[in-house]
JSON list of C-alpha atoms in Angstrom, two decimals:
[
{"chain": "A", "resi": 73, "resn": "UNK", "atom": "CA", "xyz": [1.24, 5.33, -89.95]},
{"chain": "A", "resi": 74, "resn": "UNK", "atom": "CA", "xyz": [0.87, 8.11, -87.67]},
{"chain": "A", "resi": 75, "resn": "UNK", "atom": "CA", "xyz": [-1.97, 9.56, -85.07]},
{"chain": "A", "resi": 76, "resn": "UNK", "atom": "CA", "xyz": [-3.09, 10.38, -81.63]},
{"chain": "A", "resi": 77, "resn": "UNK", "atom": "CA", "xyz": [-4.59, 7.16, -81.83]},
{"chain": "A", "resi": 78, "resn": "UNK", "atom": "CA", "xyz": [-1.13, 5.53, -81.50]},
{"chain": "A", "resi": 79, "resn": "UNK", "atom": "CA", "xyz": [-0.07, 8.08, -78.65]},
{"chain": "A", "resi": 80, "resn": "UNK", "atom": "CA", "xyz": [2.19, 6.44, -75.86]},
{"chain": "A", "resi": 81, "resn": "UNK", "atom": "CA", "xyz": [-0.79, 6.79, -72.69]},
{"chain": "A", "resi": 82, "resn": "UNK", "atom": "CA", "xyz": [-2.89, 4.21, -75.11]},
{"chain": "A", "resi": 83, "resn": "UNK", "atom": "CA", "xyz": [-0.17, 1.55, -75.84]},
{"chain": "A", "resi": 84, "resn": "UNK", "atom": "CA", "xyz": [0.27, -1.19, -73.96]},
{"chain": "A", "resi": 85, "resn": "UNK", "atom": "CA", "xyz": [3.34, -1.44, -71.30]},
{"chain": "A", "resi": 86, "resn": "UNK", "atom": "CA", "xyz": [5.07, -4.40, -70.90]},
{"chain": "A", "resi": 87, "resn": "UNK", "atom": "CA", "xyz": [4.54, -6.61, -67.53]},
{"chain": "A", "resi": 88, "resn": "UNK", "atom": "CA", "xyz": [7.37, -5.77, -64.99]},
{"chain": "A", "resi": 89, "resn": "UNK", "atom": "CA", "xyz": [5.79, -7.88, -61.79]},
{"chain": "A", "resi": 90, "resn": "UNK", "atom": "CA", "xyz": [3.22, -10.44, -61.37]},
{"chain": "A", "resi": 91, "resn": "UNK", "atom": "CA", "xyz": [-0.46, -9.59, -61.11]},
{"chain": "A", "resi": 92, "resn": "UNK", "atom": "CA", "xyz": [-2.34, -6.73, -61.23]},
{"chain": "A", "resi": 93, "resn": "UNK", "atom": "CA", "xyz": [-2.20, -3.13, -62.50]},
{"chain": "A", "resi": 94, "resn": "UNK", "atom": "CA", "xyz": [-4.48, -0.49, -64.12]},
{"chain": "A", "resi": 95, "resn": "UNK", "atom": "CA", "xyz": [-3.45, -0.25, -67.50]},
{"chain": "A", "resi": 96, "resn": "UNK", "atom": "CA", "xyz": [-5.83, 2.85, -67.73]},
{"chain": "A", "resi": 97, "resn": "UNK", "atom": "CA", "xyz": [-8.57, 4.38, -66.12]},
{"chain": "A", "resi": 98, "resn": "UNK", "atom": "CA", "xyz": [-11.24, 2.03, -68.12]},
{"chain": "A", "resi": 99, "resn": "UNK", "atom": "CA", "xyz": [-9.43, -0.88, -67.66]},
{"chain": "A", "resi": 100, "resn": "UNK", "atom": "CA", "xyz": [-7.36, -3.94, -65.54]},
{"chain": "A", "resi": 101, "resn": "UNK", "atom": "CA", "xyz": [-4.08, -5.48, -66.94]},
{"chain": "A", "resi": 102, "resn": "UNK", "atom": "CA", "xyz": [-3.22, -8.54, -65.33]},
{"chain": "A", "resi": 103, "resn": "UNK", "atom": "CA", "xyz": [0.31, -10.30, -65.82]},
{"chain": "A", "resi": 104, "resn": "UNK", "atom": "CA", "xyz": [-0.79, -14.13, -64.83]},
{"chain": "A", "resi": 105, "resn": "UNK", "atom": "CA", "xyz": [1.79, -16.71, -63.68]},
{"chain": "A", "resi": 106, "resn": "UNK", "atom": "CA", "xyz": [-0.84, -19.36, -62.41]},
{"chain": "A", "resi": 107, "resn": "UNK", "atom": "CA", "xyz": [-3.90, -18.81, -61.96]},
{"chain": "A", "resi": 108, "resn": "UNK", "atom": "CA", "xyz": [-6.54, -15.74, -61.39]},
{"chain": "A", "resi": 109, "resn": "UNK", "atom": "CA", "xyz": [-9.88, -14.83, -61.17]},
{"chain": "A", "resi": 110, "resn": "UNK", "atom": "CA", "xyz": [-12.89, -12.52, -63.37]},
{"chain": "A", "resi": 111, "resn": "UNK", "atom": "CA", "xyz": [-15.75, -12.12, -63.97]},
{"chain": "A", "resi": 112, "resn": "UNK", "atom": "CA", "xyz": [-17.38, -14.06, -67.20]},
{"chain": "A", "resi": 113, "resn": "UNK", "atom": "CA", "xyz": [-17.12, -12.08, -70.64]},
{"chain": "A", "resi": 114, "resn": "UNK", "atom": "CA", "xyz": [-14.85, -9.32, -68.60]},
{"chain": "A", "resi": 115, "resn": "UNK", "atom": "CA", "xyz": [-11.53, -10.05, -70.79]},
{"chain": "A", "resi": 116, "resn": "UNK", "atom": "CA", "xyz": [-10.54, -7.44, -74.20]},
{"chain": "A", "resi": 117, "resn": "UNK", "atom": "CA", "xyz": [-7.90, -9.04, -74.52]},
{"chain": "A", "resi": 118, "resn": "UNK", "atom": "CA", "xyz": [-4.62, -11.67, -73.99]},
{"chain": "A", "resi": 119, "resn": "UNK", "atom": "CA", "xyz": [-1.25, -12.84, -74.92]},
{"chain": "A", "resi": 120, "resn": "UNK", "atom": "CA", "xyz": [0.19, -15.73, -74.43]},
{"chain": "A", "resi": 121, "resn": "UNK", "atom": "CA", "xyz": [-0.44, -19.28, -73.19]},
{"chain": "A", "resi": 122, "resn": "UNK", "atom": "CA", "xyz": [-3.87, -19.07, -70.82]},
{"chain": "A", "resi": 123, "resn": "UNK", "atom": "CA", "xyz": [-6.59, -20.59, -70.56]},
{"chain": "A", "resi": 124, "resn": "UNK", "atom": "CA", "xyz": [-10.42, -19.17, -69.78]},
{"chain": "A", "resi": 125, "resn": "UNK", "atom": "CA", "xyz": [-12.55, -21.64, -67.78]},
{"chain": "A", "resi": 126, "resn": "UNK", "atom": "CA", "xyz": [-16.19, -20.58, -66.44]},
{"chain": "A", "resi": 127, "resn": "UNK", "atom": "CA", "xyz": [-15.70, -21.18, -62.42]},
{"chain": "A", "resi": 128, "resn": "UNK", "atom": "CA", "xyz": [-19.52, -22.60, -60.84]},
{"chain": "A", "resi": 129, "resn": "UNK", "atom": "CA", "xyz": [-20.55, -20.65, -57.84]},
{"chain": "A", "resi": 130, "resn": "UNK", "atom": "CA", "xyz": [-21.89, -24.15, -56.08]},
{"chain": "A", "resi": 131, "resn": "UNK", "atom": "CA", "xyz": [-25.03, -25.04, -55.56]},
{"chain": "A", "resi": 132, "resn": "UNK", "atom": "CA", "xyz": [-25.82, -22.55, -53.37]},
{"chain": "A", "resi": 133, "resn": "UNK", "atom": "CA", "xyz": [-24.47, -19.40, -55.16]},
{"chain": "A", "resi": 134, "resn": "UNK", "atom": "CA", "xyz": [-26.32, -20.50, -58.15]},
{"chain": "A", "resi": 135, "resn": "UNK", "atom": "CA", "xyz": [-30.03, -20.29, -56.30]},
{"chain": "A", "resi": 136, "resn": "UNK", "atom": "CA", "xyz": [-28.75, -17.11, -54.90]},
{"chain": "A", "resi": 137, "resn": "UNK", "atom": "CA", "xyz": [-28.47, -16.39, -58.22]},
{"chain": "A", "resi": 138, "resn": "UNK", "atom": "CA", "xyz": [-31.33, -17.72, -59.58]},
{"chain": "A", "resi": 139, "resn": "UNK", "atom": "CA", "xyz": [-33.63, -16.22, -56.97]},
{"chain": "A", "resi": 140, "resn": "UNK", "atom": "CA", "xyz": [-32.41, -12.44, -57.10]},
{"chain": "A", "resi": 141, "resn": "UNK", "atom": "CA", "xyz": [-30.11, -12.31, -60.75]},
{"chain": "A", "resi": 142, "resn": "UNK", "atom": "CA", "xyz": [-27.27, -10.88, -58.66]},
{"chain": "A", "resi": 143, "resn": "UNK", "atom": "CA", "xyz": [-24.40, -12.85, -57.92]},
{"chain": "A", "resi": 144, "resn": "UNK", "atom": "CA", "xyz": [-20.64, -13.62, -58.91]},
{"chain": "A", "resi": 145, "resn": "UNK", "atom": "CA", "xyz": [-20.50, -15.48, -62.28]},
{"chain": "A", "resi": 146, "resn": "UNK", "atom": "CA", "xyz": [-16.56, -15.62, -62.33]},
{"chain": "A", "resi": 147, "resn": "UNK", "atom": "CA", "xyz": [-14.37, -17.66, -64.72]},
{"chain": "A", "resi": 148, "resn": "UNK", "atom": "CA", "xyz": [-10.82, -18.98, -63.63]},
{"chain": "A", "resi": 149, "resn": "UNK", "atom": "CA", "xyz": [-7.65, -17.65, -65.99]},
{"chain": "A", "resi": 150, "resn": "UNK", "atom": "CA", "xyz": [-4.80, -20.19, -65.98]},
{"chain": "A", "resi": 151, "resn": "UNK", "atom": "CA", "xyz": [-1.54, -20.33, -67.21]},
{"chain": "A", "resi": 152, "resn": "UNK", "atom": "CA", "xyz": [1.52, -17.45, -68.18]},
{"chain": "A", "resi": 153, "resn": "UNK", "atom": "CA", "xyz": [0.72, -14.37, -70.22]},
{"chain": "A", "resi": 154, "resn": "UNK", "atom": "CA", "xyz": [-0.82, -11.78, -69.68]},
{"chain": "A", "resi": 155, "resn": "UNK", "atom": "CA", "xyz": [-4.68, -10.58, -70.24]},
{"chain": "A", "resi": 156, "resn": "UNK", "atom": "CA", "xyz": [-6.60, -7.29, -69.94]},
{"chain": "A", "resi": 157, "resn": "UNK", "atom": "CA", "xyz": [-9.82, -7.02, -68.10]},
{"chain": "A", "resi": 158, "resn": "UNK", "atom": "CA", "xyz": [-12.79, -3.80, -68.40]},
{"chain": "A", "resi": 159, "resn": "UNK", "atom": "CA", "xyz": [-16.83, -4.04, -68.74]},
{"chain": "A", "resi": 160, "resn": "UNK", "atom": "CA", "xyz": [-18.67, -1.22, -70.62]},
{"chain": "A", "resi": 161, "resn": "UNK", "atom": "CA", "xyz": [-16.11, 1.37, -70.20]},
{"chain": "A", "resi": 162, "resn": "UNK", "atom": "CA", "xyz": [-16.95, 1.54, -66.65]},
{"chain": "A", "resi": 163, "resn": "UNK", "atom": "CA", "xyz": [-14.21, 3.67, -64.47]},
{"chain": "A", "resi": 164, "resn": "UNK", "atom": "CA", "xyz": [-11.39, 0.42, -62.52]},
{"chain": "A", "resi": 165, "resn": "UNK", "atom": "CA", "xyz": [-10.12, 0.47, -59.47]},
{"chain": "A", "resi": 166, "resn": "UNK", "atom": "CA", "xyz": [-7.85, -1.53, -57.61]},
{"chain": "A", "resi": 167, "resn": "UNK", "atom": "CA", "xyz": [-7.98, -1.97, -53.81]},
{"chain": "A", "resi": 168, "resn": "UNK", "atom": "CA", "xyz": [-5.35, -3.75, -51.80]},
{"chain": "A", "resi": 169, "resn": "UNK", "atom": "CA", "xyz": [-7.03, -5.98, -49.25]},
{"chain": "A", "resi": 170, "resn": "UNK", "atom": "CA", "xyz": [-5.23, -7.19, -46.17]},
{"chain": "A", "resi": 171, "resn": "UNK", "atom": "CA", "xyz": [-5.34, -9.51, -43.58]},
{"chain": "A", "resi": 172, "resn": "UNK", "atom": "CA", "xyz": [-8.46, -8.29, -40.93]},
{"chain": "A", "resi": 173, "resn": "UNK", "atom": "CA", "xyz": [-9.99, -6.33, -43.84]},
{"chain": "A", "resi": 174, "resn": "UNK", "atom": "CA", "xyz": [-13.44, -7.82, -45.11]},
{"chain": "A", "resi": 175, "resn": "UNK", "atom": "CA", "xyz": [-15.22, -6.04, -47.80]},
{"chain": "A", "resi": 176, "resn": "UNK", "atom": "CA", "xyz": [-18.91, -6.21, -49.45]},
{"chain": "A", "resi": 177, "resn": "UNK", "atom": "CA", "xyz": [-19.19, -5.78, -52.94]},
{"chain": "A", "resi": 178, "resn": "UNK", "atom": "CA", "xyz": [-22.33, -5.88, -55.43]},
{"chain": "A", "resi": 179, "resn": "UNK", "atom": "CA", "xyz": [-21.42, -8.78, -58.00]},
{"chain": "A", "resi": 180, "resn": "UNK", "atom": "CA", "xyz": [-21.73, -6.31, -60.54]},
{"chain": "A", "resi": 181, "resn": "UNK", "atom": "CA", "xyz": [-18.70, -4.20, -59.80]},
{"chain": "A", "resi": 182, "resn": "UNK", "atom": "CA", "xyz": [-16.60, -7.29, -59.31]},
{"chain": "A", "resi": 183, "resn": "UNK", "atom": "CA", "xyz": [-14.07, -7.47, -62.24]},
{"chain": "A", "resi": 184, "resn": "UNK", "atom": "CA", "xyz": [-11.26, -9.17, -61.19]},
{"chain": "A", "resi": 185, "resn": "UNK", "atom": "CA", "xyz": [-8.75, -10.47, -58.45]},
{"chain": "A", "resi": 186, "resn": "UNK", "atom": "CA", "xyz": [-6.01, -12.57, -56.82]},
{"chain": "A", "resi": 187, "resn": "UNK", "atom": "CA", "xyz": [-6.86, -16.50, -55.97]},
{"chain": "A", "resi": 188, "resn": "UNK", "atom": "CA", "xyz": [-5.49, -15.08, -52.47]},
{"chain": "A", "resi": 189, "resn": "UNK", "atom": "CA", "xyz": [-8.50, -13.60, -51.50]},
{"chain": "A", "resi": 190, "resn": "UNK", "atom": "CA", "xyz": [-11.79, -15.43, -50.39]},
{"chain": "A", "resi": 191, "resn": "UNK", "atom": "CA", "xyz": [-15.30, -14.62, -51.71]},
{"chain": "A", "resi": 192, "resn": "UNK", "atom": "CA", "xyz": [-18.73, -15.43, -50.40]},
{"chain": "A", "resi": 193, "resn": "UNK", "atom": "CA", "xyz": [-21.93, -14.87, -51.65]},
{"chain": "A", "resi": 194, "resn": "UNK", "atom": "CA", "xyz": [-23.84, -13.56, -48.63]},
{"chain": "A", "resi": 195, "resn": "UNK", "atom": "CA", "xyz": [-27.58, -12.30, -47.88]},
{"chain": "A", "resi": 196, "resn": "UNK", "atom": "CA", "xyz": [-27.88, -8.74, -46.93]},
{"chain": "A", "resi": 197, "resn": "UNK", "atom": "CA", "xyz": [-29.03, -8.93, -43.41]},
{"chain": "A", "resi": 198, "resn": "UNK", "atom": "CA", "xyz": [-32.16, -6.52, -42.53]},
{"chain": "A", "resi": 199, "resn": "UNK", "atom": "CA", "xyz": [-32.63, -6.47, -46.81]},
{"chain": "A", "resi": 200, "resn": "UNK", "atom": "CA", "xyz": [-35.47, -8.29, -46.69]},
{"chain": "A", "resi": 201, "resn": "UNK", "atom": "CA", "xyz": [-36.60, -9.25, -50.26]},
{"chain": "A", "resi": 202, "resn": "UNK", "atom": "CA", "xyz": [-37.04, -5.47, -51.45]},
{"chain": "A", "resi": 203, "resn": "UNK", "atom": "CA", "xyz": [-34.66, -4.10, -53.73]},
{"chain": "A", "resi": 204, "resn": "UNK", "atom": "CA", "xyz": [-31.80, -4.81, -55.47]},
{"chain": "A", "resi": 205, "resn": "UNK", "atom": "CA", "xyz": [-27.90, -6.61, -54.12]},
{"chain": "A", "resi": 206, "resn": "UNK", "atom": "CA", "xyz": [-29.93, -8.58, -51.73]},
{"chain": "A", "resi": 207, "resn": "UNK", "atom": "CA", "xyz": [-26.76, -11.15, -52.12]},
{"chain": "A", "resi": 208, "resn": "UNK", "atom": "CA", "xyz": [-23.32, -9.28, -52.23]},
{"chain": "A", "resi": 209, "resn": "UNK", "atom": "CA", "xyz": [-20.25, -10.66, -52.29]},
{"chain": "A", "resi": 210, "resn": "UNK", "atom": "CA", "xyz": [-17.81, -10.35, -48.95]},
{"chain": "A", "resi": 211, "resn": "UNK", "atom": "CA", "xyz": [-13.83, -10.54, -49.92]},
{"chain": "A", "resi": 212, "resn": "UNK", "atom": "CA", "xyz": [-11.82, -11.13, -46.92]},
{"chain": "A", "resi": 213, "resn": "UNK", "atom": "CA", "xyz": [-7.85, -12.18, -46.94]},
{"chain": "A", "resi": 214, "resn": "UNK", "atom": "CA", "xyz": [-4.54, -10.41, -48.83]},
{"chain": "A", "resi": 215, "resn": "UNK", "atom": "CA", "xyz": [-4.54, -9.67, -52.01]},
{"chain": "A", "resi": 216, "resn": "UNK", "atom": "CA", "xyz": [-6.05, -7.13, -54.82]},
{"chain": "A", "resi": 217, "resn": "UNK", "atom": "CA", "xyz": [-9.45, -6.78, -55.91]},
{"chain": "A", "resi": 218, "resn": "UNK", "atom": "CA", "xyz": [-10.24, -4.87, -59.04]},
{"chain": "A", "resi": 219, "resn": "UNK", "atom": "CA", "xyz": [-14.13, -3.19, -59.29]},
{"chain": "A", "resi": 220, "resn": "UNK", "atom": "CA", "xyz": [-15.59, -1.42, -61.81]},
{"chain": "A", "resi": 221, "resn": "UNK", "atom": "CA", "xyz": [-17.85, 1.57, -61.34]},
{"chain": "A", "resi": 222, "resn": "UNK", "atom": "CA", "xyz": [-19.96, 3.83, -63.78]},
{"chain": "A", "resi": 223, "resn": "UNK", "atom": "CA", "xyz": [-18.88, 6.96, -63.34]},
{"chain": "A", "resi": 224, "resn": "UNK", "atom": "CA", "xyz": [-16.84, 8.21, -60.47]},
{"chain": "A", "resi": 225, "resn": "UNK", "atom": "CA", "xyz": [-17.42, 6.57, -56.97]},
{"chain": "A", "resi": 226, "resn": "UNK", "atom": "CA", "xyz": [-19.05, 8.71, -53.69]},
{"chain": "A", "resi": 227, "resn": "UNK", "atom": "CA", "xyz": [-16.87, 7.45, -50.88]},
{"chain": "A", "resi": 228, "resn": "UNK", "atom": "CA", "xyz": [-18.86, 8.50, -47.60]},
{"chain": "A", "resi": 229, "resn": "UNK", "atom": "CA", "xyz": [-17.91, 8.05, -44.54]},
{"chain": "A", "resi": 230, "resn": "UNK", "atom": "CA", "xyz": [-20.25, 6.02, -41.75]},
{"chain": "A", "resi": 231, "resn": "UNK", "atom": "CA", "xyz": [-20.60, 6.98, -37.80]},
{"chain": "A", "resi": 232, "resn": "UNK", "atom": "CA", "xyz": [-22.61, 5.54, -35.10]},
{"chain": "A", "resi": 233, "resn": "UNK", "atom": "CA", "xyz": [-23.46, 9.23, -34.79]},
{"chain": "A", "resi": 234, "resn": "UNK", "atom": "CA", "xyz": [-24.13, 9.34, -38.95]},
{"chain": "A", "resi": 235, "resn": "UNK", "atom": "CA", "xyz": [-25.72, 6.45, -40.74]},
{"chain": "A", "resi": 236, "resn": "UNK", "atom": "CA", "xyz": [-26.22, 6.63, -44.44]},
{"chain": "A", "resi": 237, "resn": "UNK", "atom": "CA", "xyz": [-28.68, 4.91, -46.26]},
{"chain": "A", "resi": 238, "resn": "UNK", "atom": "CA", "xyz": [-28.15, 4.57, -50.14]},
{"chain": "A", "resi": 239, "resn": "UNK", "atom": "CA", "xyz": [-29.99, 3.56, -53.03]},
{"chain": "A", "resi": 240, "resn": "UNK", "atom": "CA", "xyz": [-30.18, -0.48, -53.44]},
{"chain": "A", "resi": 241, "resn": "UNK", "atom": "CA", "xyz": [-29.28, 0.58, -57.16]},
{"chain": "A", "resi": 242, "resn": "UNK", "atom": "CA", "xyz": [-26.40, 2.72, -56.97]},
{"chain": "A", "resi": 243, "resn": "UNK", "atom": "CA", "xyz": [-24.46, 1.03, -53.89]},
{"chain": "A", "resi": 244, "resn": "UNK", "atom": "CA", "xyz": [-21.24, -0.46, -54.93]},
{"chain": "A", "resi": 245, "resn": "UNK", "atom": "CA", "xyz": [-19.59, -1.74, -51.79]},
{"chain": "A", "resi": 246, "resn": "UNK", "atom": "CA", "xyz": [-18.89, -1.41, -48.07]},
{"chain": "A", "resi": 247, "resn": "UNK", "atom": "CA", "xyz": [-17.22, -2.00, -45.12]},
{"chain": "A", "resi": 248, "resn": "UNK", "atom": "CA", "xyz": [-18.20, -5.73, -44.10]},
{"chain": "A", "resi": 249, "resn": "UNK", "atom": "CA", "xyz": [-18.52, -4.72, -40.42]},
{"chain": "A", "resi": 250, "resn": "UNK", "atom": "CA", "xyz": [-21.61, -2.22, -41.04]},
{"chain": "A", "resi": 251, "resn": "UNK", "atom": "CA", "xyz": [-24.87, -2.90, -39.87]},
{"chain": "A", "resi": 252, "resn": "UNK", "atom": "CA", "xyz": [-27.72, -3.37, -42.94]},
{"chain": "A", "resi": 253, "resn": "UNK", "atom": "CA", "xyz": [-31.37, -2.79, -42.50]},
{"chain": "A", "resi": 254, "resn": "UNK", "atom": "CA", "xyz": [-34.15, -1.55, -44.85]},
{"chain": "A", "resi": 255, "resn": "UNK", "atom": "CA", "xyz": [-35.04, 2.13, -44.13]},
{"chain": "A", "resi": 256, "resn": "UNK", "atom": "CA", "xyz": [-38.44, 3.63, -45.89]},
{"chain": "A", "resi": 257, "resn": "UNK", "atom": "CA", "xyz": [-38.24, 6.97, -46.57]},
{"chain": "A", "resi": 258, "resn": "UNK", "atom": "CA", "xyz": [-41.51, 7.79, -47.97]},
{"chain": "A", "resi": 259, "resn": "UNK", "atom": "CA", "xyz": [-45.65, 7.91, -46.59]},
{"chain": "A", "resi": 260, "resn": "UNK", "atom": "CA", "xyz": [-47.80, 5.52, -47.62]},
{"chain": "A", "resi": 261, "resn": "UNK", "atom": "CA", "xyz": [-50.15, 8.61, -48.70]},
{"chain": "A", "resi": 262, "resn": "UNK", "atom": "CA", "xyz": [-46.89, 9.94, -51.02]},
{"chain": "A", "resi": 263, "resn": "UNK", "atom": "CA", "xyz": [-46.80, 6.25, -52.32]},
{"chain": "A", "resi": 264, "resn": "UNK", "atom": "CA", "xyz": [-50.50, 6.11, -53.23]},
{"chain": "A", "resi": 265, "resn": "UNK", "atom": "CA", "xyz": [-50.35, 9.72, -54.93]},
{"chain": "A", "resi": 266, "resn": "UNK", "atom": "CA", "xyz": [-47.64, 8.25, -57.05]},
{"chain": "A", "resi": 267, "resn": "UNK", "atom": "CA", "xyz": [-44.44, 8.42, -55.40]},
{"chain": "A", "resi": 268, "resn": "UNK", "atom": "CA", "xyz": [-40.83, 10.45, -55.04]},
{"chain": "A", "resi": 269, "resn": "UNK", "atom": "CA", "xyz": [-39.39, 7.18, -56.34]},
{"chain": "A", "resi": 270, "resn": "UNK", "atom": "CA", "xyz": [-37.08, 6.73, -53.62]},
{"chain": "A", "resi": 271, "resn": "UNK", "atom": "CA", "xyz": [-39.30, 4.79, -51.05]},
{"chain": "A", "resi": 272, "resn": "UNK", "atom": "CA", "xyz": [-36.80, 2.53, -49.48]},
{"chain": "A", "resi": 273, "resn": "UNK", "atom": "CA", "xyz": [-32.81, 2.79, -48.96]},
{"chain": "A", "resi": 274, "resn": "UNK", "atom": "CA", "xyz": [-30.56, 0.25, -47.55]},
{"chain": "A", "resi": 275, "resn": "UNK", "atom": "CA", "xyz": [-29.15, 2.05, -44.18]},
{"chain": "A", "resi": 276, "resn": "UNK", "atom": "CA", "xyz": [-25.59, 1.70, -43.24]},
{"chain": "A", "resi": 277, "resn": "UNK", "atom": "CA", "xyz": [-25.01, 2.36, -39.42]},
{"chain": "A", "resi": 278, "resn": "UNK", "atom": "CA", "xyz": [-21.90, 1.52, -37.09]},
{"chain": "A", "resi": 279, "resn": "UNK", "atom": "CA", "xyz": [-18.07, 2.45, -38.04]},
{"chain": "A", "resi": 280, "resn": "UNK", "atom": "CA", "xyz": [-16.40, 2.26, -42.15]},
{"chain": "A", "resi": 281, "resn": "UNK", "atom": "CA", "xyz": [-17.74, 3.51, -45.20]},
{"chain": "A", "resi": 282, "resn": "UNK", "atom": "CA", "xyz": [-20.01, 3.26, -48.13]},
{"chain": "A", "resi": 283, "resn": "UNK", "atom": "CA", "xyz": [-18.96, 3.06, -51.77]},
{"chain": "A", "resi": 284, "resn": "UNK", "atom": "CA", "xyz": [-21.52, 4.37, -53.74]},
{"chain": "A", "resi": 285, "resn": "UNK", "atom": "CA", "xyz": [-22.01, 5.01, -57.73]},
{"chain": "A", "resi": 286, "resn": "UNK", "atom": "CA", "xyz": [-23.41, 8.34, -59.42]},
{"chain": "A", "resi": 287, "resn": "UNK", "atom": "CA", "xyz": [-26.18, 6.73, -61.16]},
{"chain": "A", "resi": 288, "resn": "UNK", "atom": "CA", "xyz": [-29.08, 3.95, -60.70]},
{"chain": "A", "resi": 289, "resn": "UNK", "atom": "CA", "xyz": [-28.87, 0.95, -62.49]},
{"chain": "A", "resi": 290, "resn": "UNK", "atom": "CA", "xyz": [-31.17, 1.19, -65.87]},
{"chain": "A", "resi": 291, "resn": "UNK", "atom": "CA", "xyz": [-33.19, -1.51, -67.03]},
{"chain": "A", "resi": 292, "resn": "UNK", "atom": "CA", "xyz": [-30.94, -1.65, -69.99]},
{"chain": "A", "resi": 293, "resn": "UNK", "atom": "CA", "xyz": [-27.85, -1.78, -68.13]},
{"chain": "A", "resi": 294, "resn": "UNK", "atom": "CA", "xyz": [-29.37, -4.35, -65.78]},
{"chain": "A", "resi": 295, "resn": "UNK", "atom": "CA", "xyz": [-30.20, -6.76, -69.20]}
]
């Protein structure tokens, strides 16, 4: 049987080390000796002897959840084989986190990562209860995080002389360390004559960067 179908780019490469690696741009490959962690209904695929458990978020993470619909529904991946990870088609990245690194991440870019690192779902200080990612996830430790992103990422840089501020929507991550606070960008005449539809941004101020996506979350995609 021949086609471009069966080119070599879209086969699948054997595992050389543990762990994780890109298989392509749209998705994860992970080569599991133990355990590891994703996020629920993220896996295309597997071989071998694993098993897929849904991992709770504790009693806490699930009000979080319950209160907002953001959070980190994760299931645990145990055993030897190996297993491929994407969501939607969405563009994967992996990013090596070491020790003294903490990251913030919106629960909906999370895809997958090592048990080495340490998640918590935390409330978006100076968010209020506007907007959306009022509880992102902070991933501190040594290890790799995978995220998922539609389209390709904005990477901006943040100053104490420069703050951004981002759509609540389109933010995918940022340096733990940044201030957060709710920053409204728009008159309350403009918002009685019907809007810009960009009243309030999250603002980013103090020393990192911002991780943002090159689109606002649809109600579809939301559902």
């Amino acid at each position: 049987m021949k086609s471009d179908l069966f080119a070599s780019e879209n086969l699948a490469r054997a595992a050389v080390t543990p762990g994780m690696s890109l298989q392509n741009a749209k998705s994860v490959k992970y080569n599991v000796n133990g355990e590891m962690l994703a996020r629920q209904g993220s896996m295309v695929a597997f071989r071998g002897d694993l098993q897929f458990e849904r991992k709770g978020q504790g009693i806490g993470g699930m009000l979080k959840r319950a209160v907002t619909g953001e959070g980190l529904a994760l299931m645990s991946v145990r055993g030897q084989g190996e297993a491929w990870f994407a969501h939607q088609a969405g563009n994967c990245f992996i990013i090596d986190i070491e020790h003294g690194d903490a990251l913030t991440v919106n629960g909906r870019n999370v895809l997958c990562f090592d048990p080495t690192l340490s998640y918590e779902i935390k409330m978006v200080k100076g968010a209020g209860m506007t907007g959306g990612g009022l509880f992102n996830s902070v991933f501190t430790g040594t290890g790799k995080l995978a995220v998922v992103c539609d389209g390709h990422p904005i990477i901006i840089p943040v100053t104490p002389q420069a703050p951004v501020h981002v759509d609540t929507d389109a933010v995918v991550g940022w340096s733990a360390q940044l201030e957060t606070g709710l920053h409204r960008s728009q008159s309350v005449g403009s918002m009685i004559r019907g809007g810009s539809g960009e009243a309030v941004q999250l603002k980013l101020s103090g020393e990192g960067f911002v991780i943002v996506r090159p689109s606002e979350l649809t109600e579809t995609a939301a559902h």
